[in-house]
CSV table of C-alpha atoms in Angstrom, one decimal:
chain,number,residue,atom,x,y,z
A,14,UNK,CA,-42.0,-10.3,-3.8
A,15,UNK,CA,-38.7,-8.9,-4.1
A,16,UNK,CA,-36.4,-9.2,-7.3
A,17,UNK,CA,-33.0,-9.7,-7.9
A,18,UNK,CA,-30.2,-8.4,-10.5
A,19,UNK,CA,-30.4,-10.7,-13.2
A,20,UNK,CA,-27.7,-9.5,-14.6
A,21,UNK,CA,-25.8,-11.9,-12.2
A,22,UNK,CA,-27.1,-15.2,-13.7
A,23,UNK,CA,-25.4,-14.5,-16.6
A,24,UNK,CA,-22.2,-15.0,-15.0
A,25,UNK,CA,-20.0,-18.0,-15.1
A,26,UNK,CA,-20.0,-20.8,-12.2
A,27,UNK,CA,-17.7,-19.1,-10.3
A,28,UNK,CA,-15.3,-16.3,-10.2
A,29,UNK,CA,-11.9,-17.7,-11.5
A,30,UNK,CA,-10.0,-18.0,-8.3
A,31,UNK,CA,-12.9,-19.4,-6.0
A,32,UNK,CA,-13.0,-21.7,-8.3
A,33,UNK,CA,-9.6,-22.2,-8.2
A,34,UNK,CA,-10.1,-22.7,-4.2
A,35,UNK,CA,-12.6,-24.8,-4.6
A,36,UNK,CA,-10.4,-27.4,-7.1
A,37,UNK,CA,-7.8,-26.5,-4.2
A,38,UNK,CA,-9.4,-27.4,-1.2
A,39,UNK,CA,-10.6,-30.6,-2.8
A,40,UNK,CA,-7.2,-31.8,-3.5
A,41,UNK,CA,-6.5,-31.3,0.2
A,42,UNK,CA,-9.0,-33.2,1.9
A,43,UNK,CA,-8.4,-36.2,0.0
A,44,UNK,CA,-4.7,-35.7,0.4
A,45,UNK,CA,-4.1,-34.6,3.8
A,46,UNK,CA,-0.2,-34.7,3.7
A,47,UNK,CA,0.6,-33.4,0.9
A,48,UNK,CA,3.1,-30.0,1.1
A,49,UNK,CA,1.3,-27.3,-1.3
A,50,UNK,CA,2.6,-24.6,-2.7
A,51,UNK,CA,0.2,-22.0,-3.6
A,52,UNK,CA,1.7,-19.8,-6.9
A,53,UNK,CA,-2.0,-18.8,-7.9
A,54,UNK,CA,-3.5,-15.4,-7.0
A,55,UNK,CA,-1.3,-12.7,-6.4
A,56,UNK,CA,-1.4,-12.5,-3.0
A,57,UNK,CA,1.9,-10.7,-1.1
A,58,UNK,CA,3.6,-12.8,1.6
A,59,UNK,CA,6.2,-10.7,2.9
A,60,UNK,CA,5.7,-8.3,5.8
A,61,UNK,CA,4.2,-4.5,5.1
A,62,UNK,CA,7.9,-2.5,5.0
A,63,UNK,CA,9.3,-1.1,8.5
A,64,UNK,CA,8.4,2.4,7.6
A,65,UNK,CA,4.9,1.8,7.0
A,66,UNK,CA,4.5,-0.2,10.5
A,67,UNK,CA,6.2,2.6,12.4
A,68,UNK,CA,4.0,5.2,10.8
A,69,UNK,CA,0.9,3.1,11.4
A,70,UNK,CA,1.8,2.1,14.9
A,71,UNK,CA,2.0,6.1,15.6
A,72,UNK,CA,-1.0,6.5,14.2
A,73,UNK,CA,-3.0,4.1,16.3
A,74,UNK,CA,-1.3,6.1,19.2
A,75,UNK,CA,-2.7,9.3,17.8
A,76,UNK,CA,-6.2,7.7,18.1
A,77,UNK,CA,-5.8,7.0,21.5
A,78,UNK,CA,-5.6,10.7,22.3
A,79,UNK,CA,-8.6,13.2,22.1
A,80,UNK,CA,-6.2,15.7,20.9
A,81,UNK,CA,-4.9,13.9,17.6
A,82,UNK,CA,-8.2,10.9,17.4
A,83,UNK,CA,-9.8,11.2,13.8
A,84,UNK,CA,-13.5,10.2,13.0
A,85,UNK,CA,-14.5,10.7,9.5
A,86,UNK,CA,-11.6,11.4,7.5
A,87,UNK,CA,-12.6,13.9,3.7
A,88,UNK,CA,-13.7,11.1,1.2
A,89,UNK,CA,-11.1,11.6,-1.4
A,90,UNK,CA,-8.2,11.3,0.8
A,91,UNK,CA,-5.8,13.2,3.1
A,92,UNK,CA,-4.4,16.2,1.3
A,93,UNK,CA,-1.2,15.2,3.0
A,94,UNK,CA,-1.2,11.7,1.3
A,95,UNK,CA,-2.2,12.8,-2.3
A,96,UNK,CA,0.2,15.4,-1.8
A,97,UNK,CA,2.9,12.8,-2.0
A,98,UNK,CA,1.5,10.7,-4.6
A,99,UNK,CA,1.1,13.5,-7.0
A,100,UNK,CA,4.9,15.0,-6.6
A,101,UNK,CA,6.4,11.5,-6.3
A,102,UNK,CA,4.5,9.4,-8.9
A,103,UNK,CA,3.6,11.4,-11.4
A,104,UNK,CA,5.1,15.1,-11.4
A,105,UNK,CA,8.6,13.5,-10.8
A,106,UNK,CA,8.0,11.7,-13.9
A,107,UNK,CA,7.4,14.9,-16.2
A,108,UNK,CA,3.0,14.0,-15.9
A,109,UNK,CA,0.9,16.8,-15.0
A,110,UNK,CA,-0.8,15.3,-12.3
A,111,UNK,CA,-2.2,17.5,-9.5
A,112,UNK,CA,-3.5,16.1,-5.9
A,113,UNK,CA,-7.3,17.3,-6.0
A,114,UNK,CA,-7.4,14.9,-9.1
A,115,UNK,CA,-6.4,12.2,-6.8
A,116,UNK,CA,-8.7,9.8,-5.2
A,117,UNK,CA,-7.9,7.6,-2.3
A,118,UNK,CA,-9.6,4.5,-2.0
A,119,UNK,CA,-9.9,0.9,-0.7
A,120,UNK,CA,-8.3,-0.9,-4.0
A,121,UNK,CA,-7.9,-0.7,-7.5
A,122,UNK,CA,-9.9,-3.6,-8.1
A,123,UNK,CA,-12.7,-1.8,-6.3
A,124,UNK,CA,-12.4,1.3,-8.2
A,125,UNK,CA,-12.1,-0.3,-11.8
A,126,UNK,CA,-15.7,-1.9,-11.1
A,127,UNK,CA,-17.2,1.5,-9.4
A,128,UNK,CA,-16.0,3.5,-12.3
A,129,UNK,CA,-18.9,2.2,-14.2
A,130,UNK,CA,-21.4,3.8,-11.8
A,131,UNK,CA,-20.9,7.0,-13.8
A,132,UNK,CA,-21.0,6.1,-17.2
A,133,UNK,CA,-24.1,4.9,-19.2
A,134,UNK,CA,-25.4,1.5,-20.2
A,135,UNK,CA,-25.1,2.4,-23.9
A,136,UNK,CA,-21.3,2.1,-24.4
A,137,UNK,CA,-19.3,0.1,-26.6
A,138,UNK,CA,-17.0,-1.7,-24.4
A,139,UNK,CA,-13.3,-3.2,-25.2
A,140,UNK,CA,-11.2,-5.8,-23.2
A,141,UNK,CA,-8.5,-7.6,-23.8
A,142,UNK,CA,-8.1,-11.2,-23.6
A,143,UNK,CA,-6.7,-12.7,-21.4
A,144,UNK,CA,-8.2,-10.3,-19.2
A,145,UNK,CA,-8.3,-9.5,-15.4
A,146,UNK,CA,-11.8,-10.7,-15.0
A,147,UNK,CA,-12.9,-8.3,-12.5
A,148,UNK,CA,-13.1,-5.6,-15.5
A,149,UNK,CA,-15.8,-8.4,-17.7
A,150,UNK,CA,-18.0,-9.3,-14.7
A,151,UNK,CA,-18.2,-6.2,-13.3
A,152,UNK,CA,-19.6,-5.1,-16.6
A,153,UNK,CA,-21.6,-8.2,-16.8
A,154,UNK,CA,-23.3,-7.6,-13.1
A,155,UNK,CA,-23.9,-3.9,-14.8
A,156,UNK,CA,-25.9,-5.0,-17.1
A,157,UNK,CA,-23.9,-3.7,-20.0
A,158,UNK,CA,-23.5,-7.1,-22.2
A,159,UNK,CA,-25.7,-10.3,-23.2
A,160,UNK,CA,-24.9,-13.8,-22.5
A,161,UNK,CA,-21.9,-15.8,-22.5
A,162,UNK,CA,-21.2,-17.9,-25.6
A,163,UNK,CA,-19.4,-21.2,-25.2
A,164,UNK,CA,-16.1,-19.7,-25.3
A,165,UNK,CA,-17.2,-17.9,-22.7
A,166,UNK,CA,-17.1,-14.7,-24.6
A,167,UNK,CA,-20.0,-11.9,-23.5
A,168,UNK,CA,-22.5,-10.7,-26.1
A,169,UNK,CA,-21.8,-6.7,-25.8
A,170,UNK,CA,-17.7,-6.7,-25.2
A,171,UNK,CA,-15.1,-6.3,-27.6
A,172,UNK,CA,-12.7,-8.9,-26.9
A,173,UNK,CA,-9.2,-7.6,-28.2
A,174,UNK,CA,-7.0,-11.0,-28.2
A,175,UNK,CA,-3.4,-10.9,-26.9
A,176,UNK,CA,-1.2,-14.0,-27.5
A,177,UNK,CA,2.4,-14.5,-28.5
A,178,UNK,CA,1.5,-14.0,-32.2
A,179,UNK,CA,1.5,-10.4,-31.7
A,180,UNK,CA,3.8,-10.3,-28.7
A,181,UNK,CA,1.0,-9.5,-26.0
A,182,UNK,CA,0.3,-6.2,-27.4
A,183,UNK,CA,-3.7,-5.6,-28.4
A,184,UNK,CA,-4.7,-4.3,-32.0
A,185,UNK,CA,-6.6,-0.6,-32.2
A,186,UNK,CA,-10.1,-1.9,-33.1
A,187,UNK,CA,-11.2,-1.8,-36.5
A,188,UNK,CA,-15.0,-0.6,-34.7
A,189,UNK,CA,-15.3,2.1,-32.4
A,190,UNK,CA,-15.4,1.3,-28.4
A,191,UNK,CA,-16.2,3.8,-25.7
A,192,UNK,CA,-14.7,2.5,-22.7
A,193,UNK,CA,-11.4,0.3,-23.4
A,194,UNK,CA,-9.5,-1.0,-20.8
A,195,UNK,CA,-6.0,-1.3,-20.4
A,196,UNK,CA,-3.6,-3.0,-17.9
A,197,UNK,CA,-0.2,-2.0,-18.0
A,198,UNK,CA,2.3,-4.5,-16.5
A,199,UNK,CA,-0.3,-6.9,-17.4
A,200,UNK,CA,-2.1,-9.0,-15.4
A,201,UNK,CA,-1.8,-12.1,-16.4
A,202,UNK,CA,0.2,-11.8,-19.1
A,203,UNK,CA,2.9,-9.7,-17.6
A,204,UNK,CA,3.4,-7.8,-20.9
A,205,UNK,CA,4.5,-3.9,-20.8
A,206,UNK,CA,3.5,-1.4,-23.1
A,207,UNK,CA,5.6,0.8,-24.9
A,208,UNK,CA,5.5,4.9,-25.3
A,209,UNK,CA,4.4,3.7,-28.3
A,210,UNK,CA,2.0,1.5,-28.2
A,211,UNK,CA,0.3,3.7,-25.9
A,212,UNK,CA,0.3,6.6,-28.0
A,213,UNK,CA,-1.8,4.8,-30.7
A,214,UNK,CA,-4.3,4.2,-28.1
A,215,UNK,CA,-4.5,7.5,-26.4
A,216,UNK,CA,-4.6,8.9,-30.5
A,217,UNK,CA,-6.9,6.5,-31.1
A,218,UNK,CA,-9.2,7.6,-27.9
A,219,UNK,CA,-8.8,11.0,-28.5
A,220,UNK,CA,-9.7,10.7,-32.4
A,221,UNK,CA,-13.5,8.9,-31.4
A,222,UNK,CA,-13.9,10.7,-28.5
A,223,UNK,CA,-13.2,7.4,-26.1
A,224,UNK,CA,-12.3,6.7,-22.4
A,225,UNK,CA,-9.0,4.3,-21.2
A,226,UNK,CA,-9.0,2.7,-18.0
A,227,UNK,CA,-5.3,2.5,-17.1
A,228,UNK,CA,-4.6,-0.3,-14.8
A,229,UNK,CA,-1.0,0.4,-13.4
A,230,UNK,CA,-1.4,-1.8,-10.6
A,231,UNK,CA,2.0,-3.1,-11.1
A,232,UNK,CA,4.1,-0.6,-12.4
A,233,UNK,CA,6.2,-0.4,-9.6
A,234,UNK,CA,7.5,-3.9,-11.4
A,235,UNK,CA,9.1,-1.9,-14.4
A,236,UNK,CA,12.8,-2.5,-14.6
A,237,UNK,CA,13.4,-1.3,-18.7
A,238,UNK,CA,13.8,2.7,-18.5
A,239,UNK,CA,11.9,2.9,-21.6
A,240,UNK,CA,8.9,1.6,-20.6
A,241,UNK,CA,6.4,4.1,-19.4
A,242,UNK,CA,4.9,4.0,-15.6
A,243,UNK,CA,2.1,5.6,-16.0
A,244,UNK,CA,-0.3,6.7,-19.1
A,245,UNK,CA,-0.1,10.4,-18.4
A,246,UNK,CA,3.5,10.2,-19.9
A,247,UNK,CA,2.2,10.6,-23.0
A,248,UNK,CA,1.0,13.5,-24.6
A,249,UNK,CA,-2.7,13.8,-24.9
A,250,UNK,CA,-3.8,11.0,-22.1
A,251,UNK,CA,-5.2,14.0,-19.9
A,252,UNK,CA,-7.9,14.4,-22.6
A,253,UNK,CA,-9.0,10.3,-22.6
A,254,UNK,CA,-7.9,8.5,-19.4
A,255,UNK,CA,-8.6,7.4,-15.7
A,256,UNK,CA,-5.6,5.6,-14.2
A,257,UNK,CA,-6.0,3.3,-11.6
A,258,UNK,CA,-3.1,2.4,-8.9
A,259,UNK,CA,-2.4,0.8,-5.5
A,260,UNK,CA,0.3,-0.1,-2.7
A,261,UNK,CA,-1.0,-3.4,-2.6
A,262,UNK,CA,2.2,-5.3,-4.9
A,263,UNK,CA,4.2,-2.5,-4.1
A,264,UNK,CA,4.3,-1.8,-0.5
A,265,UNK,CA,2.3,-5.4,0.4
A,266,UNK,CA,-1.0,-3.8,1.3
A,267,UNK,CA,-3.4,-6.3,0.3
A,268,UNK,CA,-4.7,-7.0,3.5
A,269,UNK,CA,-4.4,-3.2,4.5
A,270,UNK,CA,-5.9,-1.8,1.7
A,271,UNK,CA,-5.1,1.5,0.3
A,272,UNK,CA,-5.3,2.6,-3.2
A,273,UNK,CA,-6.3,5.1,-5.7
A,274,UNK,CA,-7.7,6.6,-8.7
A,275,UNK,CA,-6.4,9.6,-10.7
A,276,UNK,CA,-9.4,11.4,-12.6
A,277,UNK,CA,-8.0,14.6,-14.5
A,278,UNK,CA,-10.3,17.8,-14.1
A,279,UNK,CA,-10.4,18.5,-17.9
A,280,UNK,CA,-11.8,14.6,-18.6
A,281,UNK,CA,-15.3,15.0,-20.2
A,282,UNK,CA,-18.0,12.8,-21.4
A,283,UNK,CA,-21.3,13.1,-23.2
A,284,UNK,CA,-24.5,13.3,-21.5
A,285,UNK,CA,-27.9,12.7,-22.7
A,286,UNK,CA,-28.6,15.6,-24.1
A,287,UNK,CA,-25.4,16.1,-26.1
A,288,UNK,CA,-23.4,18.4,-23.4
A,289,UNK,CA,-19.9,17.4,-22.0
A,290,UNK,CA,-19.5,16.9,-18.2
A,291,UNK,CA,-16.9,16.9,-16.3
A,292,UNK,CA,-16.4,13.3,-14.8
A,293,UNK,CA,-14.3,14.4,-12.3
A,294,UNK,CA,-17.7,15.7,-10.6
A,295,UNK,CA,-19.2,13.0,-11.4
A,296,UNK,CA,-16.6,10.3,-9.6
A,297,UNK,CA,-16.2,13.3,-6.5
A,298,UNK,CA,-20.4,13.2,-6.3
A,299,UNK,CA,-20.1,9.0,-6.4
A,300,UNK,CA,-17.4,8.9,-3.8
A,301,UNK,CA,-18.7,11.5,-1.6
A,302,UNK,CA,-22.0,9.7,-2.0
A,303,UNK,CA,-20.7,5.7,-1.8
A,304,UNK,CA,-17.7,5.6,0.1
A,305,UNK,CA,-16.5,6.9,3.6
A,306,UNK,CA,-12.7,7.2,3.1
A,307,UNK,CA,-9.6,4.9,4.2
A,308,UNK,CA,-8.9,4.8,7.4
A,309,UNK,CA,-6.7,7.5,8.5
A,310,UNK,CA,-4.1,5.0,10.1
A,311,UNK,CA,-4.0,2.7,6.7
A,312,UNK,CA,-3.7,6.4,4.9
A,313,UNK,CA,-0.7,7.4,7.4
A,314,UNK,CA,1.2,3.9,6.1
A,315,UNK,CA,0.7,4.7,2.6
A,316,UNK,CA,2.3,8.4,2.8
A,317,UNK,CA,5.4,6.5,5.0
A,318,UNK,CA,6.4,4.7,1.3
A,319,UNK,CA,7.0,7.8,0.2
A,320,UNK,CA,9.2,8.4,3.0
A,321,UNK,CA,13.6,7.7,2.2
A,322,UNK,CA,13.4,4.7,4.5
A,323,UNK,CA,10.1,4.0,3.0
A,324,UNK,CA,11.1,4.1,-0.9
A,325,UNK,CA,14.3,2.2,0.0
A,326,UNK,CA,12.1,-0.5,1.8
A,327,UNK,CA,9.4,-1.4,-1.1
A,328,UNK,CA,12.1,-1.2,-3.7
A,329,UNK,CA,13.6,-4.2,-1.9
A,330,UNK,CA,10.3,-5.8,-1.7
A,331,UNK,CA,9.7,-5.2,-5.1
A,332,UNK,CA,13.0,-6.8,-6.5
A,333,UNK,CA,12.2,-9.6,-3.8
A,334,UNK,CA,9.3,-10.4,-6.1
A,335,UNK,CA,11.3,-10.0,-9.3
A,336,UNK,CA,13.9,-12.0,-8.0
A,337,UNK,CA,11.7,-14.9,-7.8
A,338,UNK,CA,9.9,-13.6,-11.0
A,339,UNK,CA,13.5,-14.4,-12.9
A,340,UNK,CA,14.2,-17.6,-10.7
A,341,UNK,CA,10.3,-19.0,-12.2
A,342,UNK,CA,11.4,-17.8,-15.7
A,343,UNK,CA,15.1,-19.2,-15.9
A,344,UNK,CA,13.9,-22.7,-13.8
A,345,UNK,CA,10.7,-23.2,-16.4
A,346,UNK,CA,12.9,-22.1,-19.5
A,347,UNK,CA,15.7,-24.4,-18.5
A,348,UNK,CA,13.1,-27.1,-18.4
A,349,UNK,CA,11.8,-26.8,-22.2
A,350,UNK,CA,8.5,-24.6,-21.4
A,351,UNK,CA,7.8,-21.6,-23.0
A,352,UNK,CA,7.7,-18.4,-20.8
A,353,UNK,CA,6.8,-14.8,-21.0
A,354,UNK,CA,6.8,-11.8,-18.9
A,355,UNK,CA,8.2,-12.1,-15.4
A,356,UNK,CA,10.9,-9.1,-16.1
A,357,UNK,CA,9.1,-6.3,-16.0
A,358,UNK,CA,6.1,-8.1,-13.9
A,359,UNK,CA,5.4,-10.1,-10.8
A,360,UNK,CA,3.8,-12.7,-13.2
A,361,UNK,CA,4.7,-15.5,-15.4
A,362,UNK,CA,2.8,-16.5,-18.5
A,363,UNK,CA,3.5,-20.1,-19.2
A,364,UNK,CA,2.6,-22.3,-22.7
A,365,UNK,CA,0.8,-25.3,-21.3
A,366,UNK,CA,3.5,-28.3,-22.5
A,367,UNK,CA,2.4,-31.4,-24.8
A,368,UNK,CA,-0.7,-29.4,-25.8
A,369,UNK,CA,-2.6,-29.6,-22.4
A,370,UNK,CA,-5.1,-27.3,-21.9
A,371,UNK,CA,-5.0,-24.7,-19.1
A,372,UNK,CA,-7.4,-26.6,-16.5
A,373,UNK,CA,-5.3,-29.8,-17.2
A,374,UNK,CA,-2.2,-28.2,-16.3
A,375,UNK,CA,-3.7,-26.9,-13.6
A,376,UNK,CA,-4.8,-30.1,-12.2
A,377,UNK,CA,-1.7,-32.2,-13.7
A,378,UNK,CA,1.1,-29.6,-10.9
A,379,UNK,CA,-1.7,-30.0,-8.5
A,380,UNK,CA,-2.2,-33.4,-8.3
A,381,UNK,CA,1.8,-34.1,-9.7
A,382,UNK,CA,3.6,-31.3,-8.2
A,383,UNK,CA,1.2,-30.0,-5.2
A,384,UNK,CA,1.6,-26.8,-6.7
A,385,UNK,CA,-0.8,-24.4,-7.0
A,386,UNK,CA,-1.1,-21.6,-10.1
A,387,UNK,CA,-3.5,-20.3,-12.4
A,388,UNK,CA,-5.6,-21.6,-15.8
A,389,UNK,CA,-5.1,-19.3,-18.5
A,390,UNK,CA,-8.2,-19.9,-19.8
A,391,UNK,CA,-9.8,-18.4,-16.6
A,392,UNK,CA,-9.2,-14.9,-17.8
A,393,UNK,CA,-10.3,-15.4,-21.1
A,394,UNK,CA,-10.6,-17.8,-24.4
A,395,UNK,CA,-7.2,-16.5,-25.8
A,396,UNK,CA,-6.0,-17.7,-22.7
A,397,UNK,CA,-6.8,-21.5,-23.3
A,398,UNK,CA,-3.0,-22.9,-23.6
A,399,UNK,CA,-1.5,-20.3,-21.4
A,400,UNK,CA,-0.8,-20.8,-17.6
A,401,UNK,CA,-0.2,-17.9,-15.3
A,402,UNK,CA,2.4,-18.2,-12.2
A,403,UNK,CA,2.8,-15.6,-9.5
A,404,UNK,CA,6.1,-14.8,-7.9
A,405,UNK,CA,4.1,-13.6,-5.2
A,406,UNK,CA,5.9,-15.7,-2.3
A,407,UNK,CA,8.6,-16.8,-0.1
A,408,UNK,CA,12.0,-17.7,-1.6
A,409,UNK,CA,11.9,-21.0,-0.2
A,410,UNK,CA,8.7,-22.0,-1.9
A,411,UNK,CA,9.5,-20.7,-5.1
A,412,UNK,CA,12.6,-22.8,-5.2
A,413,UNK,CA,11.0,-25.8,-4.1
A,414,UNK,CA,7.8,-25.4,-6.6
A,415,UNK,CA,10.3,-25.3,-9.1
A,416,UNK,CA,12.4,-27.7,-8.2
A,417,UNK,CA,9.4,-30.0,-7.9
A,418,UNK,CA,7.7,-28.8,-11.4
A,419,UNK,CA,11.3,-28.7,-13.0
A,420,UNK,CA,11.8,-32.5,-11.9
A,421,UNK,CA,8.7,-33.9,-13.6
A,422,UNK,CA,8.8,-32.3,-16.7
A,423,UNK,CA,12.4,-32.2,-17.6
A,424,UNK,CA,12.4,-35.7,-17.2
């Protein structure tokens, strides 16, 4: 008879936002009228920018011709495409950064859960928490931890808390970790990391021989010059980190879906036997192996943000989003809650009022506001008290949701 992963038992009921859907969904069956507004997962709602629909559009012509159609495009991406990524995100901003290090995918989130295909089941692992929870059960499906405690804290995983006692910003470990992950505007917290803060870690990486996993989904969403972009800014990351990135905040390409991953040639690990290999192969072999490329059409919309009409285009989406990042932060502040992030982030971290917990709050602007966010405790037990709220959406409904959520608790 055949066998499953076990590993997947372990997990908890549900992944955080189907469960959130589920709470959701609930709500609206037995309340058919009521007006949602839906300021949970960090979905885009504005339309991909003009550039990248022009450049797409052309490329679905260039299908329709024998003379320009593409079949099977080279698995790490269009030269053309990482071409533009490399000059314009990273070599523009002083990081050595060259294209065949570049690896175009389908999302970040898809690549920060593959990555673990090529490293072994024996290392110490460090998240923060809160923490995106793709990184913890993606290492739980793995195989890499034990059992959830109560809190729901995995057996295995070093849990590296981040609250507003220490102003979002996670302690070096007093043990040593192997793999540490890192998310950079944060997600959920919306915290930035300084030049800093960053140099400890890569020191720290560097020193016991460690990997970072750089989530920079959102950097795009940095406003504060001194704040860096990406962790190849500082000195030494080359030697200890894989940075993930992606046009879905940026240039609204969640439903598109183009991303990529940045593995530097000179980035070793230890095998078995006590040799160093270069994981570069190793993420080439498991691409070229597991993965058939982006489409080339999807791939021709990404290169047009890099375009001057392009760049123009998702820096006005971008400060869309922060626009109603600051109207979120200014409404909730006015109304006696405590915020964080939402300057340098599409996110806002909320202190659950009157010492609710986060699933309370949840259910309390659900059932009380029709307005939909996200439990803090859902991405981790330092997150029980915190509340996360997107800016991800139309102006309208931001001003609404907080005119509604503004109305019940100020008075």
């Amino acid at each position: 008879m055949a066998t499953i992963n076990d590993n997947f038992l372990k997990l908890k009921a549900g992944y955080l936002f189907p469960e959130i859907a589920r709470r959701v969904n609930a709500f609206a069956e037995a309340n058919p009228d009521a007006s949602m507004i839906k300021l949970g997962i960090g979905d885009v709602t504005e339309p991909l920018p003009q550039a990248c629909r022009t450049a797409m559009i052309k490329a679905v012509e260039e299908m329709g011709d024998r003379a320009t159609f593409k079949g099977y495009g080279p698995e790490q991406g269009y030269a053309w495409l990482r071409d533009k990524i490399a000059k314009y995100d990273f070599q523009a901003r002083g990081c050595e950064v060259d294209a065949s290090e570049i690896f175009i995918s389908d999302g970040s989130k898809c690549d920060t859960g593959n990555i673990l295909d090529i490293f072994g089941d024996d290392n110490t692992i460090a998240v923060t928490d809160p923490v995106y929870p793709v990184y913890v059960d993606t290492n739980v499906m793995a195989g890499h931890t034990g059992d959830a405690n109560d809190k729901g804290e995995f057996e295995g995983l070093v849990y590296l808390p981040i609250t507003a006692d220490n102003n979002f910003t996670a302690e070096i470990p007093s043990k040593k970790v192997d793999l540490i992950y890192l998310c950079f505007p944060n997600n959920p917290t919306g915290a930035v990391a300084t030049k800093e803060h960053l140099k400890a870690w890569v020191d720290y990486a560097k020193a016991d021989g460690s990997i970072i996993f750089f989530d920079a989904a959102y950097e795009a969403f940095i406003t504060d010059a001194e704040i860096p972009h990406s962790i190849y800014e500082i000195e030494g990351a080359r030697d200890c980190a894989i940075e993930f990135r992606s046009f879905s905040k940026n240039a609204g390409f969640t439903g598109t879906r183009c991303a990529f991953t940045v593995v530097p040639k000179n980035l070793t690990a230890k095998a078995a036997n006590g040799s160093d290999v270069e994981l570069w192969k190793l993420w080439n072999r498991r691409q070229s192996t597991k993965f058939n490329g982006v489409s080339y059409i999807v791939q021709r919309g990404a290169e047009a943000v890099y375009s001057e009409e392009g760049q123009a285009q998702t820096k006005a989406l971008v400060n869309f989003y922060l626009e109603n990042a600051k109207i979120i932060c200014e409404k909730l502040t006015a109304a006696g809650l405590a915020v964080y992030g939402g300057v340098n982030a599409p996110y806002v971290w909320v202190k659950t009022p009157n010492g609710l917990s986060s699933w309370d709050f949840f259910d309390k602007l659900l059932h009380t506001c029709n307005v939909v966010g996200t439990p803090g405790s859902g991405f981790g037990a330092a997150g029980e008290g915190y509340f996360r709220i997107s800016a991800f959406n139309s102006r309208e409904n931001v001003e609404e949701a907080m005119q509604r959520i503004t109305t019940r608790f100020s008075s």
